[in-house]
Amino acid sequence: MAAKKLNLDNFLPYRLSVASNALSSRIAAEYQNRFGLKIPEWRLMAVLGEGVPRTQRELVAITHMDKVTVNRAAKALADRQLIARQAHEVDGRSHHLELTETGRSLYDAIVPAALAAEEKLESALTRDERATLMEILVKLLATAENYA
């Protein structure tokens, strides 16, 4: 029996990565040009925009970005006074990060652009296809997180 060959056009991890990179690249240019933000910086702002202060460790877990990327993004946002660090009440080595007033204003300016980009992307899908895609993504993420 012949060994199965890898076909990148049908290799799910590759296709997901390519699609993700293509979508992120399209959006990254707009965020960089209009708002001076890189994708990791926007991802942190998006999470913090939900209004719950988070530690960098929590941001790593939520965004699935590595520690170095989260640290650099947090530093860049802090340098621009878009986020503030509050000492952690239990762990002296950790800080809670949250949007500053300036950060909240920028977040509020970006959200309509983010939603417009999402709407444009979703225009290629029916409502049912979108719902199915979201269910599939949840399953794939759960599988990836539990992969042994």
Backbone as JSON, one array per atom type, in Angstrom:
{
  "sequence": "MAAKKLNLDNFLPYRLSVASNALSSRIAAEYQNRFGLKIPEWRLMAVLGEGVPRTQRELVAITHMDKVTVNRAAKALADRQLIARQAHEVDGRSHHLELTETGRSLYDAIVPAALAAEEKLESALTRDERATLMEILVKLLATAENYA",
  "N": [[0.84, -1.18, 0.0], [0.59, 2.17, -0.87], [2.17, 4.96, 0.66], [0.46, 7.65, 2.18], [0.48, 10.87, 0.74], [1.54, 14.18, 1.46], [-0.53, 16.85, 0.74], [-0.62, 20.08, 0.29], [-2.74, 21.75, -0.46], [-4.92, 20.48, 0.58], [-4.32, 20.17, 3.22], [-5.26, 20.73, 6.34], [-4.14, 22.26, 8.64], [-2.27, 23.88, 7.27], [-3.92, 25.27, 5.41], [-5.6, 26.7, 7.16], [-3.68, 28.32, 8.41], [-2.68, 29.82, 6.23], [-5.03, 31.15, 5.43], [-5.58, 32.61, 7.78], [-3.27, 34.21, 7.95], [-3.53, 35.7, 5.58], [-5.92, 37.11, 6.03], [-5.24, 38.53, 8.38], [-3.1, 40.07, 7.42], [-4.37, 41.77, 5.58], [-5.97, 43.28, 7.27], [-4.06, 44.26, 9.03], [-2.55, 46.2, 7.67], [-4.33, 48.34, 7.47], [-4.81, 48.92, 10.22], [-2.23, 49.62, 10.99], [-1.64, 51.82, 9.31], [-3.81, 53.64, 9.79], [-4.07, 53.73, 12.58], [-1.66, 53.27, 13.81], [-0.98, 50.81, 14.92], [0.26, 47.53, 15.49], [-0.67, 44.14, 14.68], [-0.45, 42.35, 17.02], [-0.59, 44.29, 19.06], [-3.11, 45.42, 18.65], [-4.65, 43.14, 19.17], [-4.25, 42.79, 21.93], [-5.4, 45.17, 22.82], [-8.02, 44.74, 21.97], [-8.84, 42.61, 23.6], [-8.51, 43.79, 26.15], [-10.29, 45.82, 25.8], [-12.71, 44.77, 26.41], [-13.13, 45.41, 28.97], [-12.16, 44.2, 31.28], [-9.54, 44.13, 33.51], [-6.4, 42.56, 32.84], [-3.75, 40.19, 33.39], [-0.44, 39.82, 32.0], [0.08, 37.13, 31.66], [-2.51, 36.08, 31.55], [-3.31, 37.31, 29.18], [-1.62, 36.06, 27.34], [-2.69, 33.48, 27.41], [-5.34, 33.93, 26.54], [-5.08, 35.11, 23.99], [-3.44, 33.39, 22.64], [-0.92, 34.04, 21.85], [2.67, 34.16, 21.98], [4.71, 34.62, 24.98], [6.75, 36.55, 24.64], [5.85, 38.07, 22.45], [3.47, 39.13, 23.5], [4.54, 40.57, 25.65], [6.13, 42.49, 24.3], [4.13, 43.83, 22.8], [2.54, 44.82, 24.88], [4.37, 46.53, 26.12], [4.8, 48.39, 24.05], [2.23, 49.5, 23.86], [1.97, 50.56, 26.44], [4.05, 52.44, 26.38], [2.95, 54.25, 24.63], [1.0, 55.19, 26.18], [-1.47, 53.92, 26.13], [-2.3, 51.77, 27.52], [-2.48, 50.97, 31.01], [-0.59, 49.91, 33.83], [-1.35, 48.13, 36.68], [-0.39, 47.29, 39.94], [-0.37, 43.88, 40.88], [-2.53, 42.48, 43.25], [-1.85, 40.22, 44.7], [0.35, 38.81, 43.56], [3.4, 40.08, 43.42], [5.14, 40.26, 41.29], [3.64, 40.53, 39.08], [1.33, 42.33, 36.97], [-1.79, 44.02, 36.53], [-3.23, 44.8, 33.49], [-4.81, 47.45, 31.78], [-6.96, 49.39, 29.64], [-6.18, 52.81, 29.14], [-7.71, 56.06, 29.42], [-7.1, 57.32, 27.02], [-6.42, 55.06, 25.53], [-8.89, 53.74, 25.53], [-10.38, 55.56, 24.01], [-9.08, 55.32, 21.53], [-9.55, 52.61, 21.04], [-12.36, 52.69, 20.82], [-12.51, 54.11, 18.45], [-11.42, 52.33, 16.65], [-13.05, 50.05, 16.66], [-15.41, 50.32, 14.95], [-14.13, 50.12, 12.43], [-13.02, 47.57, 12.6], [-15.33, 46.0, 12.81], [-16.48, 46.59, 10.35], [-14.6, 45.44, 8.62], [-14.92, 42.77, 9.35], [-17.57, 42.37, 8.54], [-17.31, 42.69, 5.79], [-15.68, 40.48, 5.16], [-17.39, 38.43, 5.97], [-19.36, 38.66, 4.11], [-19.04, 36.86, 2.1], [-20.11, 34.57, 3.03], [-23.0, 32.63, 3.95], [-25.47, 33.09, 6.52], [-25.86, 30.68, 7.86], [-23.55, 29.3, 7.05], [-21.59, 30.85, 8.29], [-22.23, 30.42, 11.0], [-21.76, 27.67, 11.14], [-19.02, 27.62, 10.51], [-17.97, 29.0, 12.73], [-18.63, 27.17, 14.77], [-17.05, 25.02, 13.97], [-14.48, 26.13, 14.21], [-14.35, 26.52, 16.98], [-14.37, 23.84, 17.82], [-11.97, 22.93, 16.61], [-10.05, 24.52, 17.9], [-10.39, 23.68, 20.56], [-9.6, 21.03, 20.27], [-6.93, 21.4, 19.47], [-5.91, 22.6, 21.78], [-6.05, 20.51, 23.55], [-4.45, 18.64, 22.52], [-2.28, 15.94, 22.55]],
  "CA": [[0.0, 0.0, 0.0], [1.38, 3.39, -0.99], [2.05, 5.9, 1.77], [-0.3, 8.86, 1.88], [1.36, 12.01, 0.53], [1.06, 15.47, 1.92], [-1.01, 17.76, -0.29], [-0.87, 21.31, 1.04], [-4.06, 22.3, -0.78], [-5.9, 19.78, 1.41], [-3.77, 20.01, 4.57], [-6.03, 21.69, 7.13], [-3.33, 23.26, 9.36], [-1.7, 24.82, 6.29], [-4.99, 26.12, 4.87], [-6.0, 27.62, 8.22], [-2.6, 29.28, 8.59], [-2.67, 30.72, 5.07], [-6.22, 32.01, 5.51], [-5.39, 33.52, 8.9], [-2.24, 35.19, 7.58], [-4.08, 36.58, 4.55], [-6.89, 38.0, 6.68], [-4.5, 39.42, 9.28], [-2.31, 41.01, 6.62], [-5.28, 42.78, 5.03], [-6.41, 44.16, 8.35], [-2.88, 44.87, 9.66], [-2.16, 47.4, 6.94], [-5.25, 49.42, 7.86], [-4.56, 49.29, 11.61], [-0.93, 50.29, 11.05], [-1.73, 53.12, 8.64], [-4.79, 54.53, 10.4], [-4.03, 53.82, 14.03], [-0.31, 53.06, 14.29], [-0.94, 49.59, 15.74], [0.54, 46.24, 14.89], [-1.71, 43.18, 15.02], [-0.44, 41.94, 18.44], [-1.03, 45.41, 19.9], [-4.57, 45.49, 18.53], [-5.25, 41.99, 19.86], [-4.29, 43.09, 23.36], [-6.4, 46.22, 23.04], [-9.34, 44.15, 21.79], [-9.16, 41.86, 24.82], [-8.66, 44.75, 27.25], [-11.47, 46.64, 25.49], [-13.89, 44.15, 27.01], [-13.31, 46.07, 30.25], [-11.64, 43.44, 32.42], [-8.07, 44.15, 33.58], [-5.79, 41.24, 32.66], [-2.3, 40.09, 33.52], [0.17, 39.37, 30.75], [-0.12, 35.67, 31.59], [-3.88, 35.87, 31.06], [-3.34, 37.72, 27.78], [-0.98, 34.98, 26.58], [-3.65, 32.37, 27.31], [-6.53, 34.32, 25.78], [-4.75, 35.43, 22.59], [-2.6, 32.32, 22.08], [0.35, 34.59, 21.37], [3.71, 33.8, 22.92], [5.01, 35.6, 26.03], [7.58, 37.65, 24.13], [4.99, 38.92, 21.63], [2.57, 39.85, 24.4], [5.35, 41.53, 26.39], [6.48, 43.6, 23.39], [2.92, 44.58, 22.49], [2.15, 45.55, 26.09], [5.33, 47.62, 26.3], [4.51, 49.41, 23.04], [0.98, 50.17, 24.25], [2.26, 51.35, 27.64], [4.86, 53.57, 25.96], [2.03, 55.21, 23.98], [0.01, 55.51, 27.22], [-2.76, 53.35, 25.75], [-2.66, 50.87, 28.62], [-1.86, 51.26, 32.3], [-0.26, 48.73, 34.63], [-1.67, 48.24, 38.11], [0.24, 46.2, 40.68], [-1.23, 42.74, 41.22], [-2.73, 42.51, 44.71], [-1.29, 39.02, 45.33], [1.64, 38.49, 42.96], [4.16, 41.32, 43.26], [5.86, 40.27, 40.01], [2.65, 40.63, 38.0], [0.54, 43.56, 36.91], [-3.02, 44.02, 35.75], [-3.2, 45.78, 32.41], [-6.12, 47.91, 31.34], [-6.9, 50.55, 28.75], [-6.28, 54.15, 29.72], [-8.74, 56.85, 28.74], [-6.62, 57.48, 25.63], [-6.56, 53.74, 24.93], [-10.33, 53.5, 25.32], [-10.8, 56.39, 22.87], [-8.56, 54.7, 20.32], [-10.33, 51.37, 20.88], [-13.69, 53.06, 20.33], [-12.36, 54.54, 17.06], [-11.05, 51.17, 15.83], [-14.11, 49.04, 16.63], [-16.2, 50.36, 13.71], [-13.31, 49.62, 11.32], [-12.92, 46.12, 12.78], [-16.63, 45.41, 12.48], [-16.66, 46.73, 8.9], [-13.76, 44.43, 7.99], [-15.58, 41.49, 9.59], [-18.76, 42.32, 7.68], [-16.85, 42.48, 4.41], [-15.26, 39.08, 5.08], [-18.55, 37.56, 6.12], [-20.26, 38.79, 2.96], [-18.84, 35.68, 1.26], [-20.75, 33.44, 3.7], [-24.38, 32.75, 4.4], [-25.58, 33.09, 7.98], [-25.65, 29.3, 8.3], [-22.13, 28.97, 6.86], [-20.84, 31.53, 9.35], [-22.48, 29.7, 12.25], [-21.05, 26.39, 11.04], [-17.59, 27.91, 10.6], [-17.65, 29.32, 14.12], [-18.68, 25.91, 15.52], [-15.87, 24.24, 13.58], [-13.3, 26.77, 14.8], [-14.37, 26.2, 18.41], [-13.94, 22.44, 17.95], [-10.55, 22.81, 16.26], [-9.27, 25.13, 18.97], [-10.44, 22.77, 21.71], [-8.76, 19.87, 19.94], [-5.53, 21.84, 19.51], [-5.52, 22.84, 23.18], [-6.01, 19.23, 24.27], [-3.61, 17.74, 21.72], [-1.21, 15.38, 23.38]],
  "C": [[0.89, 1.24, 0.0], [1.12, 4.31, 0.2], [1.28, 7.13, 1.3], [0.68, 10.03, 1.76], [0.7, 13.29, 1.03], [0.68, 16.33, 0.73], [-1.42, 19.04, 0.43], [-2.23, 21.92, 0.76], [-5.16, 21.68, 0.06], [-5.44, 19.57, 2.84], [-4.36, 21.11, 5.45], [-5.16, 22.7, 7.9], [-2.73, 24.31, 8.42], [-2.76, 25.78, 5.79], [-5.47, 27.13, 5.9], [-4.95, 28.71, 8.42], [-2.57, 30.29, 7.45], [-3.85, 31.68, 5.13], [-6.06, 33.05, 6.62], [-4.38, 34.61, 8.56], [-2.77, 36.18, 6.54], [-5.06, 37.58, 5.16], [-6.18, 39.0, 7.59], [-3.71, 40.46, 8.51], [-3.18, 42.12, 6.05], [-5.66, 43.79, 6.1], [-5.23, 44.91, 8.96], [-2.49, 46.17, 8.98], [-3.04, 48.58, 7.34], [-4.98, 49.87, 9.29], [-3.24, 50.04, 11.75], [-1.03, 51.7, 10.47], [-2.65, 54.09, 9.37], [-4.56, 54.76, 11.88], [-2.65, 53.6, 14.63], [-0.15, 51.82, 15.16], [-0.55, 48.39, 14.9], [-0.53, 45.27, 15.36], [-1.63, 42.72, 16.48], [-0.92, 43.05, 19.39], [-2.55, 45.54, 19.85], [-5.23, 44.33, 19.26], [-5.32, 42.23, 21.36], [-5.34, 44.14, 23.65], [-7.81, 45.65, 22.92], [-9.76, 43.38, 23.03], [-9.4, 42.83, 25.98], [-9.88, 45.65, 27.05], [-12.76, 46.05, 26.04], [-14.11, 44.64, 28.44], [-12.81, 45.35, 31.48], [-10.12, 43.56, 32.44], [-7.52, 42.74, 33.54], [-4.3, 41.31, 32.93], [-1.75, 39.66, 32.16], [0.01, 37.87, 30.58], [-1.52, 35.35, 31.07], [-3.99, 36.24, 29.58], [-2.69, 36.69, 26.86], [-1.99, 33.86, 26.36], [-4.84, 32.73, 26.41], [-6.22, 34.49, 24.3], [-4.0, 34.32, 21.88], [-1.36, 32.88, 21.39], [1.41, 34.21, 22.41], [4.02, 34.95, 23.88], [5.78, 36.8, 25.51], [6.73, 38.61, 23.3], [4.06, 39.75, 22.49], [3.34, 40.91, 25.18], [5.7, 42.75, 25.53], [5.27, 44.47, 23.07], [2.49, 45.41, 23.7], [3.08, 46.73, 26.34], [5.05, 48.74, 25.31], [3.24, 50.19, 23.39], [1.18, 51.04, 25.48], [3.08, 52.59, 27.29], [4.01, 54.66, 25.3], [0.92, 55.64, 24.93], [-1.4, 55.07, 26.83], [-3.24, 52.32, 26.77], [-1.91, 51.32, 29.87], [-1.63, 49.94, 33.02], [-0.6, 49.03, 36.09], [-1.03, 47.05, 38.81], [-0.79, 45.13, 41.03], [-1.33, 42.67, 42.74], [-2.11, 41.32, 45.43], [0.14, 38.76, 44.85], [2.4, 39.78, 42.65], [4.92, 41.4, 41.96], [4.93, 40.52, 38.83], [1.91, 41.95, 38.09], [-0.76, 43.29, 36.15], [-2.87, 45.12, 34.71], [-4.62, 46.17, 32.06], [-5.95, 49.14, 30.45], [-6.96, 51.83, 29.57], [-7.44, 54.86, 29.02], [-8.37, 57.05, 27.27], [-6.77, 56.17, 24.88], [-8.0, 53.41, 24.62], [-10.83, 54.32, 24.13], [-10.33, 55.8, 21.55], [-9.32, 53.4, 20.02], [-11.7, 51.68, 20.28], [-13.64, 53.54, 18.87], [-12.09, 53.35, 16.14], [-12.21, 50.2, 15.66], [-14.97, 49.14, 15.36], [-15.42, 49.84, 12.49], [-13.19, 48.1, 11.39], [-14.22, 45.43, 12.39], [-16.91, 45.5, 10.98], [-15.83, 45.69, 8.15], [-14.39, 43.05, 8.16], [-16.79, 41.33, 8.67], [-18.38, 42.05, 6.23], [-16.42, 41.02, 4.2], [-16.45, 38.14, 5.1], [-19.51, 37.65, 4.95], [-20.13, 37.6, 2.01], [-19.56, 34.45, 1.83], [-22.22, 33.7, 3.94], [-24.37, 32.76, 5.92], [-25.31, 31.69, 8.52], [-24.19, 28.89, 8.15], [-21.28, 29.61, 7.93], [-20.99, 30.78, 10.67], [-21.73, 28.37, 12.25], [-19.55, 26.6, 11.18], [-17.19, 28.2, 12.04], [-17.67, 28.07, 14.99], [-17.44, 25.07, 15.23], [-14.61, 24.82, 14.22], [-13.22, 26.49, 16.3], [-13.88, 24.76, 18.63], [-12.45, 22.28, 17.66], [-9.66, 23.4, 17.34], [-9.24, 24.22, 20.19], [-9.56, 21.55, 21.47], [-7.28, 20.24, 20.02], [-5.05, 22.05, 20.94], [-5.36, 21.56, 23.97], [-5.14, 18.2, 23.55], [-2.45, 17.23, 22.56], [-0.14, 14.75, 22.52]]
}
